[in-house]
Amino acid sequence: VTKLPIFEGIEDYLKEDNAPFSMPGHKSGRGFMSTEQGKKLYKSLINGDITEVEGLDNLHKPEGIIKNALQLLSKAYGSYKSYFLVNGSTSGNLAMIFSAFNEGDKVIVERNCHRSIFNGIIMRKLAPIYIKNKISRRFNAPLSIDMEHFLQLIHNNLDAKGIIITYPNYYGVCVNIREIIKIAKEKNMFILVDSAHGAHFGFNDNLPESAIRLGADMVVMSAHKTLPSLTQTAYLHVSNNVNINRVDFYVSSFSTTSPSYMLLASMDYARYYMESKGAEDFQYCIEMGRKYIEKINLLEGFRVLSKKDLLDENPEDIYDFDESRYIINMKDGYSGHKLIAYLRKNGVQAELSDESNVVLILSPFNNETDFIKLYNALRDCPMMELISKSIPIKINKFPYVSLMPYEVADKVSVKVKLNESIGKICAVNIVPYPPGIPILISGEVIDKEAIAMIQYYLYNDVTVLGIENDSLLIVQEGILK
Ligand SMILES: Cc1ncc(COP(=O)(O)O)c(C=O)c1O
């Protein structure tokens, strides 16, 4: 009988000794072991899990060591004010949305955004207008927003209070954030950036630019995704264009009153590390990445996309690319999902897969042995085992909006069969994974195209969140909970 299921599960995983190309950014503790200060921190991490005893300050009213650390953080990132988040970028996205907007405000937001943004929109009772995502036909992945559609939305919705943009996306692809910030300023709209995957940006000239330095109003970054910091840690940076009292209130409201000092100390360490070694170490990481792109791309069957591949593919919509990401692209007819499972069996932990790609997060703490393990696994890969029918991603036009997502939260919902749902109001988000872009958002009217699209993904064995046994939840009209 298992007595300690979680710990035993972790132990089993650690025994696999995988090359870490996934989160967290400290890569199995290596990030702490790379400096003398980090080694000391590593040794006292568990001991250091203390509470707000005398002399150790208070995250909710920082006046001592936490205040000092926050000032150093703000200086390192060039913000007006910065915050430590102990509940991830999720809490940062909620705090941004609540501080910047009021009930009923209209916001322009990318359809392919993180669930914390959708949830924030519901909780704050906002009226969202969605930006279309662009699909790369060549690489079969959602790689950017549709800039032309974005400009059109701005033009048609000058009463919107703000814009929420993901920069970069999960694949490391960056929209033209410079231009988007400029437009937001011209139109007097708040610009909020979910930079969960971009905490390392701006520290090396070969990395994309930092959104807060470019003048965004509020920027959230997960320290744990790309920096040597513990899982769950994130930063929020704000400019002097926002109401600081509101931000203080909402950040505090979405944070536990018992933040672990292990988390706080690791965020402080990640900032220290990036300031002292970030530029040099990320240079090493990028160069190692480039070296192995060349080697891997000589192998039959795989193509690690270079910055040039991506920029050539879509010059109007893709502005930059984070070279500390690998997108391993498979030819048509081969499955990214099968490749990620094969890599794991062969000692390589990747971050994400879609129908045609596997995404890896590289870091300065990945040594050459990790890259050799990856290369050898790909070289020895029996391609026959990765064959699957390739399913090209489809995008439809957005369905008609009948209710705001927050209005649906107050209504009773009932289950109906998909093929009997036409004309009804959807009560959940219907999201095929991959690509993760919602076909329907709660409050939208289920039309013929949406049903056909859902059936297309189900027929091709793609998981569609919100669909169970060919049924989905619809709003029982007129009935309040
Ligand atoms: C784009 C994006 N934003 C926000 C988040 C949430 O971050 P966290 O897990 O730190 O709460 C994620 C997590 O994967 C993400 O990919």
Short mmCIF file of C-alpha atoms and ligand atoms in Angstrom, two decimals:
data_model
loop_
_atom_site.label_atom_id
_atom_site.label_comp_id
_atom_site.label_asym_id
_atom_site.label_seq_id
_atom_site.Cartn_x
_atom_site.Cartn_y
_atom_site.Cartn_z
CA VAL A 1 0.00 0.00 0.00
CA THR A 2 1.30 3.44 -0.90
CA LYS A 3 1.67 5.61 2.17
CA LEU A 4 2.99 8.81 0.64
CA PRO A 5 1.55 8.97 -2.86
CA ILE A 6 2.80 12.44 -3.80
CA PHE A 7 6.31 12.12 -2.45
CA GLU A 8 6.70 8.62 -3.84
CA GLY A 9 5.50 9.86 -7.21
CA ILE A 10 8.11 12.61 -7.17
CA GLU A 11 10.82 10.17 -6.14
CA ASP A 12 9.94 7.85 -9.02
CA TYR A 13 10.06 10.76 -11.43
CA LEU A 14 13.42 11.96 -10.13
CA LYS A 15 14.87 8.48 -10.66
CA GLU A 16 14.25 8.91 -14.39
CA ASP A 17 16.91 11.66 -14.34
CA ASN A 18 15.48 13.44 -17.38
CA ALA A 19 17.28 16.25 -19.18
CA PRO A 20 15.17 19.21 -17.97
CA PHE A 21 13.78 21.17 -20.93
CA SER A 22 10.59 22.17 -19.10
CA MET A 23 9.61 24.38 -16.18
CA PRO A 24 10.68 25.25 -13.56
CA GLY A 25 13.45 27.58 -14.68
CA HIS A 26 15.89 26.49 -11.98
CA LYS A 27 16.09 23.10 -13.76
CA SER A 28 16.12 20.61 -10.88
CA GLY A 29 17.91 23.00 -8.54
CA ARG A 30 20.84 23.60 -10.90
CA GLY A 31 20.06 27.32 -11.11
CA PHE A 32 20.68 27.70 -7.40
CA MET A 33 23.91 25.71 -7.53
CA SER A 34 25.37 28.01 -10.20
CA THR A 35 26.45 30.77 -7.77
CA GLU A 36 27.87 30.83 -4.22
CA GLN A 37 24.86 32.80 -2.95
CA GLY A 38 22.51 30.32 -4.62
CA LYS A 39 24.25 27.36 -2.98
CA LYS A 40 23.74 28.95 0.44
CA LEU A 41 20.09 29.62 -0.33
CA TYR A 42 19.59 26.02 -1.53
CA LYS A 43 20.98 24.70 1.78
CA SER A 44 18.68 26.82 3.91
CA LEU A 45 15.54 26.69 1.79
CA ILE A 46 13.49 24.33 3.98
CA ASN A 47 14.83 25.89 7.16
CA GLY A 48 13.97 29.23 5.69
CA ASP A 49 10.28 28.38 5.36
CA ILE A 50 9.32 30.76 8.12
CA THR A 51 6.59 33.27 8.73
CA GLU A 52 6.59 37.01 9.44
CA VAL A 53 8.64 36.91 12.64
CA GLU A 54 10.23 40.06 14.05
CA GLY A 55 12.77 41.54 11.67
CA LEU A 56 11.55 39.67 8.57
CA ASP A 57 9.05 42.25 7.34
CA ASN A 58 5.56 41.60 5.90
CA LEU A 59 4.72 41.13 2.22
CA HIS A 60 1.42 42.96 2.73
CA LYS A 61 3.09 45.97 4.37
CA PRO A 62 6.71 45.90 3.28
CA GLU A 63 8.94 48.22 5.30
CA GLY A 64 12.18 46.30 5.77
CA ILE A 65 13.93 43.47 3.91
CA ILE A 66 10.99 42.83 1.55
CA LYS A 67 10.76 46.52 0.71
CA ASN A 68 14.50 46.53 -0.08
CA ALA A 69 14.13 43.46 -2.28
CA LEU A 70 11.17 45.00 -4.12
CA GLN A 71 13.12 48.19 -4.81
CA LEU A 72 15.96 46.12 -6.27
CA LEU A 73 13.42 44.21 -8.38
CA SER A 74 11.85 47.40 -9.68
CA LYS A 75 15.25 48.84 -10.56
CA ALA A 76 16.37 45.66 -12.34
CA TYR A 77 13.26 45.64 -14.55
CA GLY A 78 12.92 49.40 -14.95
CA SER A 79 9.40 49.59 -13.52
CA TYR A 80 7.75 52.34 -11.49
CA LYS A 81 6.80 49.74 -8.89
CA SER A 82 7.13 45.94 -8.71
CA TYR A 83 5.42 43.24 -6.65
CA PHE A 84 6.30 39.70 -5.60
CA LEU A 85 3.47 37.27 -6.40
CA VAL A 86 3.31 34.01 -4.46
CA ASN A 87 0.26 32.67 -6.33
CA GLY A 88 1.80 32.66 -9.80
CA SER A 89 1.11 34.80 -12.84
CA THR A 90 -2.49 33.66 -12.41
CA SER A 91 -2.89 36.00 -9.42
CA GLY A 92 -0.98 38.72 -11.31
CA ASN A 93 -3.37 38.55 -14.26
CA LEU A 94 -6.36 38.81 -11.90
CA ALA A 95 -4.77 41.73 -10.02
CA MET A 96 -3.97 43.55 -13.31
CA ILE A 97 -7.51 43.17 -14.60
CA PHE A 98 -9.12 44.25 -11.32
CA SER A 99 -6.84 47.28 -10.89
CA ALA A 100 -7.11 48.57 -14.45
CA PHE A 101 -10.81 48.03 -15.17
CA ASN A 102 -14.25 48.51 -13.66
CA GLU A 103 -17.40 46.45 -14.02
CA GLY A 104 -18.83 46.74 -17.54
CA ASP A 105 -15.64 47.98 -19.21
CA LYS A 106 -14.92 46.85 -22.73
CA VAL A 107 -11.50 45.24 -23.30
CA ILE A 108 -9.69 44.02 -26.41
CA VAL A 109 -8.10 40.66 -25.76
CA GLU A 110 -6.49 37.86 -27.69
CA ARG A 111 -8.76 34.81 -28.13
CA ASN A 112 -5.84 32.49 -27.35
CA CYS A 113 -5.11 33.86 -23.88
CA HIS A 114 -4.49 32.04 -20.61
CA ARG A 115 -7.48 30.83 -18.56
CA SER A 116 -6.62 33.29 -15.77
CA ILE A 117 -7.43 36.12 -18.20
CA PHE A 118 -10.78 34.55 -19.15
CA ASN A 119 -11.52 34.05 -15.45
CA GLY A 120 -10.53 37.64 -14.63
CA ILE A 121 -12.87 38.89 -17.37
CA ILE A 122 -15.75 36.94 -15.81
CA MET A 123 -14.97 37.95 -12.23
CA ARG A 124 -14.56 41.65 -13.12
CA LYS A 125 -17.69 41.50 -15.34
CA LEU A 126 -15.96 42.89 -18.42
CA ALA A 127 -17.16 42.95 -22.02
CA PRO A 128 -14.40 41.24 -24.06
CA ILE A 129 -13.76 41.79 -27.77
CA TYR A 130 -11.50 39.05 -29.16
CA ILE A 131 -8.51 39.38 -31.46
CA LYS A 132 -8.13 36.56 -33.96
CA ASN A 133 -5.05 34.37 -33.81
CA LYS A 134 -3.01 33.54 -36.90
CA ILE A 135 -2.30 29.94 -37.67
CA SER A 136 0.91 29.06 -39.42
CA ARG A 137 -0.15 26.67 -42.19
CA ARG A 138 3.45 25.59 -42.63
CA PHE A 139 4.06 24.71 -38.99
CA ASN A 140 0.43 23.93 -38.04
CA ALA A 141 0.48 26.03 -34.87
CA PRO A 142 -1.18 29.23 -33.62
CA LEU A 143 1.84 31.50 -33.75
CA SER A 144 0.61 35.05 -33.41
CA ILE A 145 -2.29 37.46 -33.34
CA ASP A 146 -3.71 38.77 -36.58
CA MET A 147 -2.32 42.31 -36.58
CA GLU A 148 -4.68 43.50 -39.32
CA HIS A 149 -7.69 42.28 -37.35
CA PHE A 150 -6.27 43.92 -34.21
CA LEU A 151 -6.02 47.30 -35.96
CA GLN A 152 -9.54 46.95 -37.25
CA LEU A 153 -10.85 46.14 -33.75
CA ILE A 154 -9.12 49.21 -32.32
CA HIS A 155 -10.64 51.36 -35.01
CA ASN A 156 -14.14 49.97 -34.37
CA ASN A 157 -13.94 49.99 -30.56
CA LEU A 158 -12.45 53.31 -29.55
CA ASP A 159 -14.51 53.15 -26.36
CA ALA A 160 -12.52 50.11 -25.14
CA LYS A 161 -10.75 50.79 -21.86
CA GLY A 162 -7.77 48.59 -22.52
CA ILE A 163 -5.88 45.89 -24.39
CA ILE A 164 -4.64 42.61 -22.91
CA ILE A 165 -1.83 40.93 -24.86
CA THR A 166 0.21 37.76 -24.35
CA TYR A 167 3.89 38.42 -24.97
CA PRO A 168 5.51 36.05 -25.79
CA ASN A 169 3.17 33.11 -26.33
CA TYR A 170 3.95 29.57 -25.19
CA TYR A 171 6.02 28.98 -28.32
CA GLY A 172 8.26 32.00 -27.65
CA VAL A 173 6.71 33.96 -30.52
CA CYS A 174 6.46 37.72 -29.96
CA VAL A 175 3.90 40.12 -31.43
CA ASN A 176 4.93 43.67 -32.28
CA ILE A 177 4.52 44.85 -28.70
CA ARG A 178 6.27 48.14 -29.41
CA GLU A 179 3.59 49.04 -31.97
CA ILE A 180 0.74 47.77 -29.79
CA ILE A 181 1.92 49.87 -26.82
CA LYS A 182 2.17 52.92 -29.09
CA ILE A 183 -1.39 52.42 -30.35
CA ALA A 184 -2.72 51.90 -26.80
CA LYS A 185 -1.13 55.18 -25.69
CA GLU A 186 -2.50 57.07 -28.70
CA LYS A 187 -6.01 55.78 -28.04
CA ASN A 188 -5.76 56.30 -24.30
CA MET A 189 -6.28 52.62 -23.51
CA PHE A 190 -4.52 50.67 -20.78
CA ILE A 191 -2.06 48.11 -22.09
CA LEU A 192 -1.74 45.02 -19.90
CA VAL A 193 0.80 42.40 -20.87
CA ASP A 194 0.77 38.75 -19.82
CA SER A 195 4.50 38.14 -20.07
CA ALA A 196 4.39 34.94 -18.01
CA HIS A 197 6.95 33.39 -20.37
CA GLY A 198 9.16 36.49 -20.65
CA ALA A 199 10.76 37.13 -17.23
CA HIS A 200 14.20 36.84 -18.85
CA PHE A 201 13.49 39.34 -21.65
CA GLY A 202 15.65 42.44 -21.87
CA PHE A 203 18.62 40.97 -20.01
CA ASN A 204 20.54 40.02 -23.16
CA ASP A 205 20.56 41.81 -26.53
CA ASN A 206 19.67 38.59 -28.33
CA LEU A 207 16.50 38.16 -26.28
CA PRO A 208 13.31 40.06 -27.11
CA GLU A 209 12.69 43.43 -25.47
CA SER A 210 11.00 43.78 -22.10
CA ALA A 211 7.41 45.06 -22.30
CA ILE A 212 7.69 47.14 -19.12
CA ARG A 213 10.77 48.93 -20.47
CA LEU A 214 8.85 49.64 -23.67
CA GLY A 215 6.19 51.46 -21.68
CA ALA A 216 3.40 48.92 -21.05
CA ASP A 217 1.20 49.90 -18.09
CA MET A 218 1.24 46.55 -16.28
CA VAL A 219 3.29 43.44 -16.98
CA VAL A 220 3.08 40.02 -15.30
CA MET A 221 6.01 37.59 -15.46
CA SER A 222 6.32 34.07 -14.07
CA ALA A 223 9.73 33.96 -12.35
CA HIS A 224 9.38 30.19 -12.11
CA LYS A 225 9.01 29.57 -15.83
CA THR A 226 12.35 30.88 -17.10
CA LEU A 227 14.38 32.06 -14.09
CA PRO A 228 16.02 30.21 -11.19
CA SER A 229 13.07 30.63 -8.85
CA LEU A 230 10.65 28.19 -7.17
CA THR A 231 7.45 27.06 -8.84
CA GLN A 232 4.52 29.41 -8.17
CA THR A 233 6.63 32.59 -8.05
CA ALA A 234 5.93 35.58 -10.30
CA TYR A 235 6.44 39.33 -10.59
CA LEU A 236 4.07 42.17 -11.40
CA HIS A 237 5.61 45.39 -12.74
CA VAL A 238 3.63 48.59 -13.18
CA SER A 239 4.23 52.02 -14.68
CA ASN A 240 3.33 55.36 -13.15
CA ASN A 241 0.25 55.49 -15.38
CA VAL A 242 -1.75 53.26 -13.03
CA ASN A 243 -3.47 53.90 -9.73
CA ILE A 244 -0.98 52.40 -7.27
CA ASN A 245 -3.45 52.25 -4.37
CA ARG A 246 -5.72 50.03 -6.44
CA VAL A 247 -2.85 47.79 -7.49
CA ASP A 248 -1.67 47.49 -3.87
CA PHE A 249 -5.18 46.51 -2.81
CA TYR A 250 -5.80 43.90 -5.52
CA VAL A 251 -2.35 42.31 -5.38
CA SER A 252 -2.77 41.94 -1.65
CA SER A 253 -6.33 40.58 -2.05
CA PHE A 254 -5.23 37.86 -4.46
CA SER A 255 -2.26 36.81 -2.30
CA THR A 256 -2.13 34.49 0.69
CA THR A 257 -1.44 36.18 4.01
CA SER A 258 1.10 33.43 4.70
CA PRO A 259 3.65 33.75 1.90
CA SER A 260 6.51 31.30 2.24
CA TYR A 261 9.90 32.95 2.63
CA MET A 262 11.28 30.15 0.46
CA LEU A 263 9.28 31.63 -2.41
CA LEU A 264 10.18 35.22 -1.57
CA ALA A 265 13.89 34.42 -1.20
CA SER A 266 13.95 32.52 -4.49
CA MET A 267 12.35 35.48 -6.33
CA ASP A 268 14.92 37.77 -4.78
CA TYR A 269 17.65 35.36 -5.86
CA ALA A 270 16.34 35.13 -9.45
CA ARG A 271 16.53 38.92 -9.76
CA TYR A 272 20.04 38.93 -8.30
CA TYR A 273 21.12 36.16 -10.67
CA MET A 274 19.73 37.90 -13.76
CA GLU A 275 21.38 41.18 -12.84
CA SER A 276 24.76 39.65 -12.15
CA LYS A 277 24.90 36.80 -14.68
CA GLY A 278 21.80 36.95 -16.88
CA ALA A 279 23.38 38.63 -19.91
CA GLU A 280 26.38 36.33 -20.07
CA ASP A 281 24.60 33.10 -19.19
CA PHE A 282 21.70 33.62 -21.61
CA GLN A 283 24.28 34.28 -24.33
CA TYR A 284 25.71 30.83 -23.61
CA CYS A 285 22.19 29.36 -23.67
CA ILE A 286 21.33 30.98 -27.02
CA GLU A 287 24.61 29.91 -28.60
CA MET A 288 24.21 26.35 -27.37
CA GLY A 289 20.67 26.39 -28.77
CA ARG A 290 21.89 27.61 -32.16
CA LYS A 291 24.67 25.01 -32.28
CA TYR A 292 22.22 22.16 -31.73
CA ILE A 293 19.65 23.57 -34.15
CA GLU A 294 22.24 23.07 -36.86
CA LYS A 295 22.99 19.52 -35.77
CA ILE A 296 19.37 18.46 -35.26
CA ASN A 297 18.28 19.97 -38.56
CA LEU A 298 20.61 17.60 -40.39
CA LEU A 299 18.54 14.69 -39.05
CA GLU A 300 15.73 13.35 -41.19
CA GLY A 301 12.20 14.15 -39.95
CA PHE A 302 12.74 17.07 -37.53
CA ARG A 303 13.15 20.78 -37.94
CA VAL A 304 13.89 23.02 -34.97
CA LEU A 305 12.50 26.36 -36.09
CA SER A 306 15.01 29.17 -36.14
CA LYS A 307 14.20 32.83 -35.59
CA LYS A 308 14.59 33.29 -39.34
CA ASP A 309 12.10 30.49 -40.15
CA LEU A 310 9.49 32.22 -38.01
CA LEU A 311 10.11 35.78 -39.13
CA ASP A 312 10.16 34.74 -42.81
CA GLU A 313 6.95 32.81 -42.33
CA ASN A 314 4.88 35.72 -41.12
CA PRO A 315 6.68 39.08 -41.21
CA GLU A 316 3.56 41.22 -40.61
CA ASP A 317 2.46 39.43 -37.46
CA ILE A 318 5.62 38.00 -35.89
CA TYR A 319 8.04 40.58 -34.60
CA ASP A 320 10.57 38.59 -32.62
CA PHE A 321 11.27 35.15 -31.24
CA ASP A 322 12.73 33.94 -27.96
CA GLU A 323 15.73 31.84 -28.94
CA SER A 324 15.68 30.11 -25.57
CA ARG A 325 12.69 28.12 -26.87
CA TYR A 326 12.91 25.17 -29.21
CA ILE A 327 9.95 24.40 -31.44
CA ILE A 328 10.68 20.96 -32.89
CA ASN A 329 8.49 20.75 -35.95
CA MET A 330 7.45 17.40 -37.46
CA LYS A 331 6.64 16.79 -41.08
CA ASP A 332 3.00 16.25 -42.04
CA GLY A 333 1.82 12.83 -40.94
CA TYR A 334 3.97 12.69 -37.78
CA SER A 335 2.70 13.49 -34.31
CA GLY A 336 4.15 15.98 -31.83
CA HIS A 337 2.24 14.17 -29.06
CA LYS A 338 3.95 10.90 -29.93
CA LEU A 339 7.33 12.63 -30.06
CA ILE A 340 6.96 14.14 -26.58
CA ALA A 341 6.08 10.71 -25.14
CA TYR A 342 9.04 9.14 -26.96
CA LEU A 343 11.41 11.82 -25.63
CA ARG A 344 10.25 11.24 -22.06
CA LYS A 345 10.84 7.50 -22.43
CA ASN A 346 14.33 8.39 -23.56
CA GLY A 347 15.22 10.71 -20.71
CA VAL A 348 14.23 14.11 -22.14
CA GLN A 349 11.50 16.16 -20.45
CA ALA A 350 9.96 18.63 -22.92
CA GLU A 351 7.38 21.28 -22.04
CA LEU A 352 4.50 20.95 -24.48
CA SER A 353 3.29 19.18 -27.59
CA ASP A 354 0.73 19.90 -30.24
CA GLU A 355 -0.30 18.00 -33.33
CA SER A 356 2.87 18.84 -35.24
CA ASN A 357 5.36 20.33 -32.75
CA VAL A 358 7.13 19.81 -29.44
CA VAL A 359 8.20 22.87 -27.43
CA LEU A 360 11.27 22.87 -25.16
CA ILE A 361 12.33 25.57 -22.68
CA LEU A 362 16.11 25.99 -22.78
CA SER A 363 18.01 27.72 -20.01
CA PRO A 364 21.59 28.56 -19.04
CA PHE A 365 21.35 25.59 -16.68
CA ASN A 366 20.97 23.11 -19.52
CA ASN A 367 24.47 21.78 -20.08
CA GLU A 368 25.79 20.18 -23.22
CA THR A 369 25.04 16.72 -21.81
CA ASP A 370 21.31 17.61 -21.94
CA PHE A 371 21.59 18.68 -25.58
CA ILE A 372 23.52 15.51 -26.47
CA LYS A 373 20.79 13.43 -24.80
CA LEU A 374 18.18 15.29 -26.86
CA TYR A 375 20.18 14.94 -30.07
CA ASN A 376 20.82 11.22 -29.56
CA ALA A 377 17.17 10.57 -28.76
CA LEU A 378 16.09 12.32 -31.97
CA ARG A 379 18.80 10.63 -34.03
CA ASP A 380 17.76 7.17 -32.83
CA CYS A 381 14.05 7.85 -33.09
CA PRO A 382 12.11 5.18 -34.99
CA MET A 383 10.03 7.55 -37.11
CA MET A 384 7.51 4.80 -37.88
CA GLU A 385 6.35 4.99 -34.25
CA LEU A 386 5.49 8.67 -34.59
CA ILE A 387 3.17 8.30 -37.56
CA SER A 388 -0.34 9.65 -37.12
CA LYS A 389 -2.89 11.31 -39.28
CA SER A 390 -2.04 15.00 -39.29
CA ILE A 391 -4.93 17.25 -38.35
CA PRO A 392 -4.60 20.75 -39.76
CA ILE A 393 -5.81 23.39 -37.30
CA LYS A 394 -8.97 25.16 -38.32
CA ILE A 395 -10.26 28.51 -37.15
CA ASN A 396 -13.75 29.79 -37.67
CA LYS A 397 -15.22 33.23 -37.42
CA PHE A 398 -16.27 34.15 -33.91
CA PRO A 399 -19.88 33.20 -33.07
CA TYR A 400 -22.53 35.74 -32.15
CA VAL A 401 -22.34 36.97 -28.54
CA SER A 402 -25.69 36.77 -26.76
CA LEU A 403 -24.59 37.11 -23.13
CA MET A 404 -21.41 38.32 -21.50
CA PRO A 405 -19.41 35.48 -19.91
CA TYR A 406 -20.14 36.86 -16.41
CA GLU A 407 -23.90 36.86 -17.12
CA VAL A 408 -23.74 33.15 -17.87
CA ALA A 409 -22.21 32.52 -14.44
CA ASP A 410 -25.56 33.57 -12.86
CA LYS A 411 -27.74 31.33 -15.05
CA VAL A 412 -28.78 27.72 -14.71
CA SER A 413 -27.21 25.45 -17.33
CA VAL A 414 -28.41 22.15 -18.77
CA LYS A 415 -26.70 19.43 -20.76
CA VAL A 416 -27.68 18.79 -24.38
CA LYS A 417 -26.30 16.65 -27.17
CA LEU A 418 -23.99 18.57 -29.49
CA ASN A 419 -26.15 17.88 -32.54
CA GLU A 420 -29.20 19.31 -30.74
CA SER A 421 -27.47 22.46 -29.53
CA ILE A 422 -27.79 24.71 -32.57
CA GLY A 423 -29.06 28.19 -31.72
CA LYS A 424 -28.56 27.70 -27.97
CA ILE A 425 -26.29 29.81 -25.77
CA CYS A 426 -23.14 28.01 -24.73
CA ALA A 427 -22.58 27.90 -20.95
CA VAL A 428 -18.92 26.78 -20.97
CA ASN A 429 -15.81 27.47 -23.00
CA ILE A 430 -15.34 24.84 -25.71
CA VAL A 431 -11.63 24.47 -26.33
CA PRO A 432 -9.85 21.87 -28.47
CA TYR A 433 -6.38 20.99 -27.08
CA PRO A 434 -4.35 21.60 -29.17
CA PRO A 435 -4.45 24.32 -30.41
CA GLY A 436 -6.12 25.68 -27.23
CA ILE A 437 -8.07 28.45 -28.96
CA PRO A 438 -11.72 28.44 -27.84
CA ILE A 439 -14.26 27.58 -30.55
CA LEU A 440 -17.03 28.88 -28.28
CA ILE A 441 -16.88 31.05 -25.19
CA SER A 442 -19.67 31.01 -22.64
CA GLY A 443 -22.40 33.38 -23.72
CA GLU A 444 -21.86 32.78 -27.45
CA VAL A 445 -24.55 31.26 -29.66
CA ILE A 446 -23.80 27.77 -30.97
CA ASP A 447 -23.97 27.91 -34.76
CA LYS A 448 -23.58 25.37 -37.57
CA GLU A 449 -19.92 26.23 -38.11
CA ALA A 450 -19.06 25.81 -34.43
CA ILE A 451 -20.73 22.39 -34.32
CA ALA A 452 -18.92 21.30 -37.49
CA MET A 453 -15.62 22.44 -36.03
CA ILE A 454 -16.17 20.59 -32.74
CA GLN A 455 -17.15 17.45 -34.67
CA TYR A 456 -14.03 17.78 -36.81
CA TYR A 457 -11.77 17.78 -33.73
CA LEU A 458 -13.69 14.98 -31.98
CA TYR A 459 -13.60 12.84 -35.12
CA ASN A 460 -9.83 13.29 -35.16
CA ASP A 461 -9.53 12.23 -31.49
CA VAL A 462 -8.50 15.67 -30.26
CA THR A 463 -9.54 16.39 -26.65
CA VAL A 464 -12.18 19.12 -26.65
CA LEU A 465 -12.60 20.70 -23.21
CA GLY A 466 -16.24 21.40 -22.43
CA ILE A 467 -17.52 18.38 -24.37
CA GLU A 468 -18.40 15.17 -22.53
CA ASN A 469 -19.99 12.18 -24.22
CA ASP A 470 -20.91 14.33 -27.22
CA SER A 471 -22.79 16.72 -24.92
CA LEU A 472 -22.21 20.26 -23.68
CA LEU A 473 -23.76 22.72 -21.25
CA ILE A 474 -26.11 25.38 -22.52
CA VAL A 475 -27.86 28.23 -20.76
CA GLN A 476 -31.41 27.45 -19.68
CA GLU A 477 -32.76 30.77 -20.80
CA GLY A 478 -34.63 33.02 -18.43
CA ILE A 479 -33.77 30.94 -15.38
CA LEU A 480 -31.50 32.49 -12.78
CA LYS A 481 -29.57 30.39 -10.28
C1 LIG B 1 0.57 32.80 -21.03
C2 LIG B 1 0.38 32.37 -19.60
N1 LIG B 1 -0.09 33.25 -18.70
C3 LIG B 1 -0.26 32.94 -17.41
C4 LIG B 1 0.04 31.67 -16.95
C5 LIG B 1 -0.19 31.35 -15.50
O1 LIG B 1 1.02 31.31 -14.83
P1 LIG B 1 1.22 30.68 -13.39
O2 LIG B 1 1.25 29.20 -13.63
O3 LIG B 1 2.52 31.25 -12.95
O4 LIG B 1 0.08 31.07 -12.54
C6 LIG B 1 0.54 30.71 -17.84
C7 LIG B 1 0.84 29.35 -17.37
O5 LIG B 1 1.17 28.46 -18.08
C8 LIG B 1 0.71 31.06 -19.20
O6 LIG B 1 1.16 30.18 -20.10
#
